[in-house]
CSV table of C-alpha atoms and ligand atoms in Angstrom, one decimal:
chain,number,residue,atom,x,y,z
C,1,MET,CA,-29.5,10.7,4.6
C,2,LEU,CA,-26.7,8.1,5.2
C,3,ASN,CA,-25.1,8.6,8.6
C,4,TYR,CA,-23.0,5.4,8.9
C,5,ASN,CA,-20.5,3.5,6.8
C,6,LEU,CA,-22.1,1.1,4.3
C,7,LEU,CA,-20.5,-1.7,2.3
C,8,ILE,CA,-22.5,-2.2,-1.0
C,9,LYS,CA,-22.0,-4.6,-3.8
C,10,ASN,CA,-22.5,-2.4,-6.9
C,11,ASP,CA,-22.1,-3.8,-10.4
C,12,ASN,CA,-20.1,-6.7,-9.1
C,13,ARG,CA,-17.8,-4.3,-7.2
C,14,LEU,CA,-17.7,-3.9,-3.4
C,15,GLU,CA,-17.8,-0.2,-2.4
C,16,LEU,CA,-17.7,1.6,0.9
C,17,HIS,CA,-20.1,4.5,1.1
C,18,LEU,CA,-19.3,7.0,3.8
C,19,PRO,CA,-21.8,9.1,5.8
C,20,ASP,CA,-23.2,12.0,3.7
C,21,ALA,CA,-21.8,14.5,6.1
C,22,GLU,CA,-18.2,13.5,5.1
C,23,LYS,CA,-19.0,14.6,1.5
C,24,LEU,CA,-16.8,11.9,0.1
C,25,SER,CA,-17.3,9.6,-2.9
C,26,PRO,CA,-17.4,5.8,-2.3
C,27,ILE,CA,-14.1,4.0,-2.1
C,28,TYR,CA,-13.2,0.6,-3.6
C,29,ALA,CA,-10.1,-1.2,-4.9
C,30,ASP,CA,-10.2,-1.5,-8.7
C,31,PHE,CA,-7.2,-2.6,-10.7
C,32,CYS,CA,-9.2,-3.2,-13.8
C,33,THR,CA,-9.9,0.4,-14.8
C,34,PRO,CA,-8.3,1.7,-18.0
C,35,SER,CA,-6.5,4.4,-16.0
C,36,PHE,CA,-4.9,1.9,-13.6
C,37,LYS,CA,-3.9,-0.3,-16.5
C,38,TYR,CA,-2.4,2.7,-18.2
C,39,ARG,CA,-0.5,3.5,-15.0
C,40,LEU,CA,0.9,-0.1,-15.0
C,41,ALA,CA,1.9,0.1,-18.7
C,42,LYS,CA,3.4,3.6,-18.8
C,43,GLY,CA,4.6,4.1,-15.2
C,44,GLY,CA,8.2,3.8,-16.1
C,45,GLY,CA,8.8,0.1,-15.4
C,46,ARG,CA,11.8,-0.8,-13.2
C,47,ARG,CA,13.1,2.8,-13.6
C,48,GLN,CA,10.2,4.4,-11.7
C,49,PRO,CA,11.0,5.8,-8.2
C,50,LEU,CA,9.0,3.1,-6.4
C,51,ALA,CA,10.9,0.3,-8.2
C,52,ARG,CA,14.3,2.0,-7.6
C,53,ALA,CA,13.5,2.4,-3.9
C,54,ILE,CA,12.7,-1.3,-3.7
C,55,GLY,CA,16.0,-2.0,-5.4
C,56,LEU,CA,14.5,-3.9,-8.4
C,57,LYS,CA,17.5,-5.1,-10.4
C,58,GLN,CA,17.0,-6.5,-13.9
C,59,ASN,CA,15.2,-9.9,-13.7
C,60,ALA,CA,15.1,-9.9,-9.9
C,61,THR,CA,11.8,-11.0,-8.4
C,62,PRO,CA,12.2,-10.2,-4.6
C,63,LEU,CA,9.6,-11.0,-2.0
C,64,VAL,CA,8.0,-7.8,-0.8
C,65,PHE,CA,6.0,-7.6,2.4
C,66,ASP,CA,3.6,-4.6,1.9
C,67,ALA,CA,2.8,-4.0,5.6
C,68,THR,CA,0.3,-1.2,5.1
C,69,ALA,CA,-1.6,-2.5,2.0
C,70,GLY,CA,-4.6,0.0,2.1
C,71,LEU,CA,-6.3,-0.2,-1.3
C,72,GLY,CA,-3.3,-2.1,-2.7
C,73,ARG,CA,-2.1,0.2,-5.5
C,74,ASP,CA,1.6,0.3,-4.7
C,75,GLY,CA,1.7,-3.5,-3.9
C,76,PHE,CA,-0.1,-4.2,-7.2
C,77,ILE,CA,2.4,-2.1,-9.1
C,78,LEU,CA,5.2,-4.0,-7.5
C,79,ALA,CA,3.6,-7.4,-8.4
C,80,ALA,CA,3.2,-6.1,-12.0
C,81,LEU,CA,6.9,-5.5,-12.1
C,82,GLY,CA,7.5,-9.1,-11.1
C,83,CYS,CA,7.8,-9.0,-7.3
C,84,GLN,CA,6.1,-11.7,-5.2
C,85,VAL,CA,4.0,-9.5,-2.8
C,86,ILE,CA,2.5,-10.3,0.6
C,87,MET,CA,0.0,-7.6,1.4
C,88,CYS,CA,-1.3,-7.0,5.0
C,89,GLU,CA,-4.1,-4.7,5.9
C,90,GLN,CA,-5.3,-4.2,9.5
C,91,SER,CA,-8.8,-2.8,8.8
C,92,PRO,CA,-11.3,-5.6,8.1
C,93,ILE,CA,-13.3,-3.1,6.0
C,94,ILE,CA,-10.4,-2.0,3.8
C,95,HIS,CA,-9.2,-5.6,3.6
C,96,ALA,CA,-12.7,-6.6,2.3
C,97,LEU,CA,-12.4,-3.9,-0.4
C,98,LEU,CA,-8.9,-5.1,-1.4
C,99,GLU,CA,-9.8,-8.7,-1.4
C,100,ASP,CA,-12.7,-7.9,-3.8
C,101,GLY,CA,-10.4,-5.8,-6.1
C,102,LEU,CA,-7.9,-8.7,-6.2
C,103,ARG,CA,-10.7,-11.2,-6.9
C,104,ARG,CA,-11.8,-9.2,-10.0
C,105,ALA,CA,-8.1,-8.7,-11.1
C,106,LEU,CA,-7.8,-12.5,-11.1
C,107,GLN,CA,-10.7,-12.7,-13.5
C,108,ASP,CA,-9.2,-10.2,-15.9
C,109,PRO,CA,-6.9,-11.9,-18.4
C,110,GLU,CA,-4.6,-8.8,-18.6
C,111,LEU,CA,-4.1,-8.8,-14.8
C,112,GLU,CA,-4.4,-12.5,-13.8
C,113,ALA,CA,-0.7,-13.3,-13.8
C,114,THR,CA,0.0,-10.2,-11.6
C,115,ALA,CA,-2.8,-11.0,-9.2
C,116,ARG,CA,-1.4,-14.5,-8.8
C,117,ARG,CA,1.8,-13.1,-7.4
C,118,ILE,CA,-0.1,-11.5,-4.5
C,119,VAL,CA,-1.1,-13.0,-1.2
C,120,LEU,CA,-3.3,-11.0,1.2
C,121,TYR,CA,-3.5,-11.1,4.9
C,122,CYS,CA,-5.9,-9.4,7.3
C,123,GLY,CA,-4.3,-8.2,10.5
C,124,ASN,CA,-1.7,-6.1,12.2
C,125,SER,CA,1.6,-6.3,10.4
C,126,GLN,CA,3.4,-5.9,13.8
C,127,GLU,CA,2.1,-9.5,14.5
C,128,ILE,CA,1.9,-11.0,11.1
C,129,LEU,CA,5.4,-10.0,9.8
C,130,PRO,CA,7.3,-11.9,12.5
C,131,GLN,CA,5.2,-15.0,11.9
C,132,ILE,CA,5.8,-14.8,8.1
C,133,GLY,CA,9.5,-14.3,8.8
C,134,LEU,CA,9.7,-17.7,10.5
C,135,SER,CA,9.2,-19.5,7.1
C,136,GLN,CA,10.3,-17.0,4.5
C,137,ARG,CA,12.0,-13.7,5.4
C,138,PRO,CA,10.9,-11.0,3.0
C,139,ASP,CA,13.6,-9.3,1.0
C,140,VAL,CA,11.9,-5.9,1.4
C,141,VAL,CA,9.3,-4.5,3.8
C,142,TYR,CA,7.3,-1.7,2.3
C,143,LEU,CA,5.6,0.9,4.5
C,144,ASP,CA,3.1,3.6,3.5
C,145,PRO,CA,1.6,4.8,6.7
C,146,MET,CA,-1.1,7.4,6.9
C,147,PHE,CA,0.4,10.8,7.4
C,148,PRO,CA,-1.5,13.0,9.9
C,149,HIS,CA,-2.8,16.0,8.0
C,150,ARG,CA,-4.3,18.6,10.2
C,151,HIS,CA,-6.2,20.4,7.5
C,152,LYS,CA,-8.8,19.2,5.0
C,153,SER,CA,-6.5,20.6,2.3
C,154,ALA,CA,-7.6,20.2,-1.3
C,155,LEU,CA,-4.1,18.8,-1.8
C,156,VAL,CA,-5.0,15.8,0.3
C,157,LYS,CA,-6.7,13.5,-2.2
C,158,LYS,CA,-10.4,12.7,-1.5
C,159,GLU,CA,-9.6,9.0,-1.5
C,160,MET,CA,-7.0,9.5,1.2
C,161,ARG,CA,-9.5,11.5,3.3
C,162,ALA,CA,-12.0,8.7,2.9
C,163,LEU,CA,-9.4,6.1,3.9
C,164,ARG,CA,-8.6,8.2,7.0
C,165,ALA,CA,-12.3,8.5,7.9
C,166,VAL,CA,-12.3,4.7,8.1
C,167,VAL,CA,-9.0,3.8,9.6
C,168,GLY,CA,-7.8,7.0,11.3
C,169,ASP,CA,-4.2,8.1,11.5
C,170,ASP,CA,-1.4,5.4,11.9
C,171,LEU,CA,0.0,6.1,15.3
C,172,GLY,CA,2.2,3.0,15.5
C,173,SER,CA,4.4,3.7,12.5
C,174,ALA,CA,7.7,4.0,14.5
C,175,ASP,CA,7.1,0.6,16.1
C,176,LEU,CA,6.2,-0.9,12.7
C,177,LEU,CA,9.5,0.5,11.3
C,178,GLU,CA,11.4,-1.1,14.2
C,179,THR,CA,9.7,-4.5,13.6
C,180,SER,CA,10.3,-4.2,9.8
C,181,LEU,CA,14.1,-3.5,10.3
C,182,LYS,CA,14.3,-6.7,12.4
C,183,GLU,CA,12.3,-8.8,10.0
C,184,SER,CA,13.4,-7.7,6.6
C,185,GLY,CA,16.2,-9.4,4.7
C,186,ARG,CA,17.6,-6.5,2.6
C,187,ARG,CA,15.8,-3.2,3.0
C,188,VAL,CA,12.9,-1.3,4.4
C,189,VAL,CA,11.2,1.3,2.3
C,190,CYS,CA,9.0,4.0,3.8
C,191,LYS,CA,6.8,6.2,1.6
C,192,ARG,CA,6.3,9.7,3.0
C,193,PRO,CA,5.0,13.0,1.7
C,194,ALA,CA,7.9,14.9,0.1
C,195,GLN,CA,8.3,17.5,3.0
C,196,ALA,CA,7.6,15.1,5.9
C,197,ILE,CA,10.1,14.4,8.6
C,198,PHE,CA,11.6,10.9,8.8
C,199,LEU,CA,9.8,8.3,11.0
C,200,SER,CA,11.3,8.3,14.4
C,201,GLY,CA,14.1,5.7,14.7
C,202,PRO,CA,17.3,5.4,12.7
C,203,SER,CA,17.8,7.7,9.8
C,204,PRO,CA,17.4,6.2,6.3
C,205,ASN,CA,20.5,5.4,4.3
C,206,PHE,CA,19.1,7.4,1.3
C,207,ALA,CA,15.9,8.6,-0.2
C,208,ILE,CA,14.4,8.8,-3.6
C,209,THR,CA,12.2,11.8,-4.1
C,210,THR,CA,9.4,12.7,-6.5
C,211,PRO,CA,7.5,16.1,-6.5
C,212,LYS,CA,4.9,14.7,-4.1
C,213,HIS,CA,6.6,11.8,-2.3
C,214,ARG,CA,9.8,10.6,-0.8
C,215,PHE,CA,10.8,7.0,-0.5
C,216,ASP,CA,13.1,6.6,2.6
C,217,VAL,CA,15.3,3.6,2.1
C,218,TYR,CA,16.8,1.7,5.1
C,219,LEU,CA,19.5,-0.9,4.1
C,220,ILE,CA,19.9,-4.0,6.3
C,221,LEU,CA,23.4,-5.3,6.8
C,222,ARG,CA,23.2,-8.9,8.3
C,223,CYS,CA,26.4,-10.8,9.2
L,301,SAM,C1,-1.8,5.2,3.2
L,301,SAM,S1,-2.6,3.6,3.3
L,301,SAM,C2,-1.7,2.7,2.2
L,301,SAM,C3,-2.0,2.9,0.7
L,301,SAM,C4,-1.3,1.8,-0.2
L,301,SAM,N1,0.1,2.0,-0.2
L,301,SAM,C5,-1.9,1.9,-1.6
L,301,SAM,O1,-1.1,2.1,-2.6
L,301,SAM,O2,-3.1,1.8,-1.8
L,301,SAM,C6,-2.2,3.0,4.8
L,301,SAM,C7,-2.9,1.7,5.2
L,301,SAM,O3,-2.1,1.0,6.1
L,301,SAM,C8,-2.9,0.3,7.0
L,301,SAM,N2,-2.1,0.0,8.2
L,301,SAM,C9,-1.5,0.9,9.0
L,301,SAM,N3,-0.8,0.3,10.0
L,301,SAM,C10,-0.9,-1.0,9.8
L,301,SAM,C11,-0.4,-2.2,10.4
L,301,SAM,N4,0.3,-2.1,11.5
L,301,SAM,N5,-0.8,-3.4,9.9
L,301,SAM,C12,-1.6,-3.5,8.8
L,301,SAM,N6,-2.1,-2.4,8.2
L,301,SAM,C13,-1.7,-1.2,8.6
L,301,SAM,C14,-4.0,1.3,7.3
L,301,SAM,O4,-5.2,0.6,7.8
L,301,SAM,C15,-4.3,1.9,5.9
L,301,SAM,O5,-5.3,1.2,5.2
């Protein structure tokens, strides 16, 4: 009976196994699966909601700071669309899983070019983003904080429940939004569940909605 978190290297992949009592499958970052490659190929390209929220114009390759990298899916999709992506993850355990997923992506000829557009940091974006901004201000800061779900609803994906079991809820999201608005060059995008209220702070300029999610877009006007 496993009653603690365990990082295991399984078939060349780093996996986090959670205590049996959580009844959750292991979590890992894997960009090399057929289903994720299908998502990259058929996800709608630069017309998909995530790309429109980021403001991806034809041929543009903005620098995106993914301040809440998690298992890296959204950031990897943006890199596949041509963005330069700086990912930052505060949890050393989730960072280790993500680093391992990116390492394997670099060894996959179909994904190598995308993985090369990604740089990964471990730490709190509140501290790392202002440091990065000193040398290269990101065009876009992307936020996807954990949303506090009170119930273990079947609607909340098992993977998200596992992630929450490791990192807890994000309680500093409003502060992170404030820092992002200061540090971003053109816009801040915050992914929220479709029915969620805005993060506290200024209201977004507009939102792009999907059946499950909403991307709140904050435009930066600098003189
Ligand atoms: C919902 S997940 C992000 C999922 C990610 N967008 C994806 O596509 O896989 C949120 C992650 O943000 C991380 N996080 C929250 N606040 C952070 C901060 N201030 N700095 C760095 N990471 C943070 C959490 O540890 C968690 O792993």
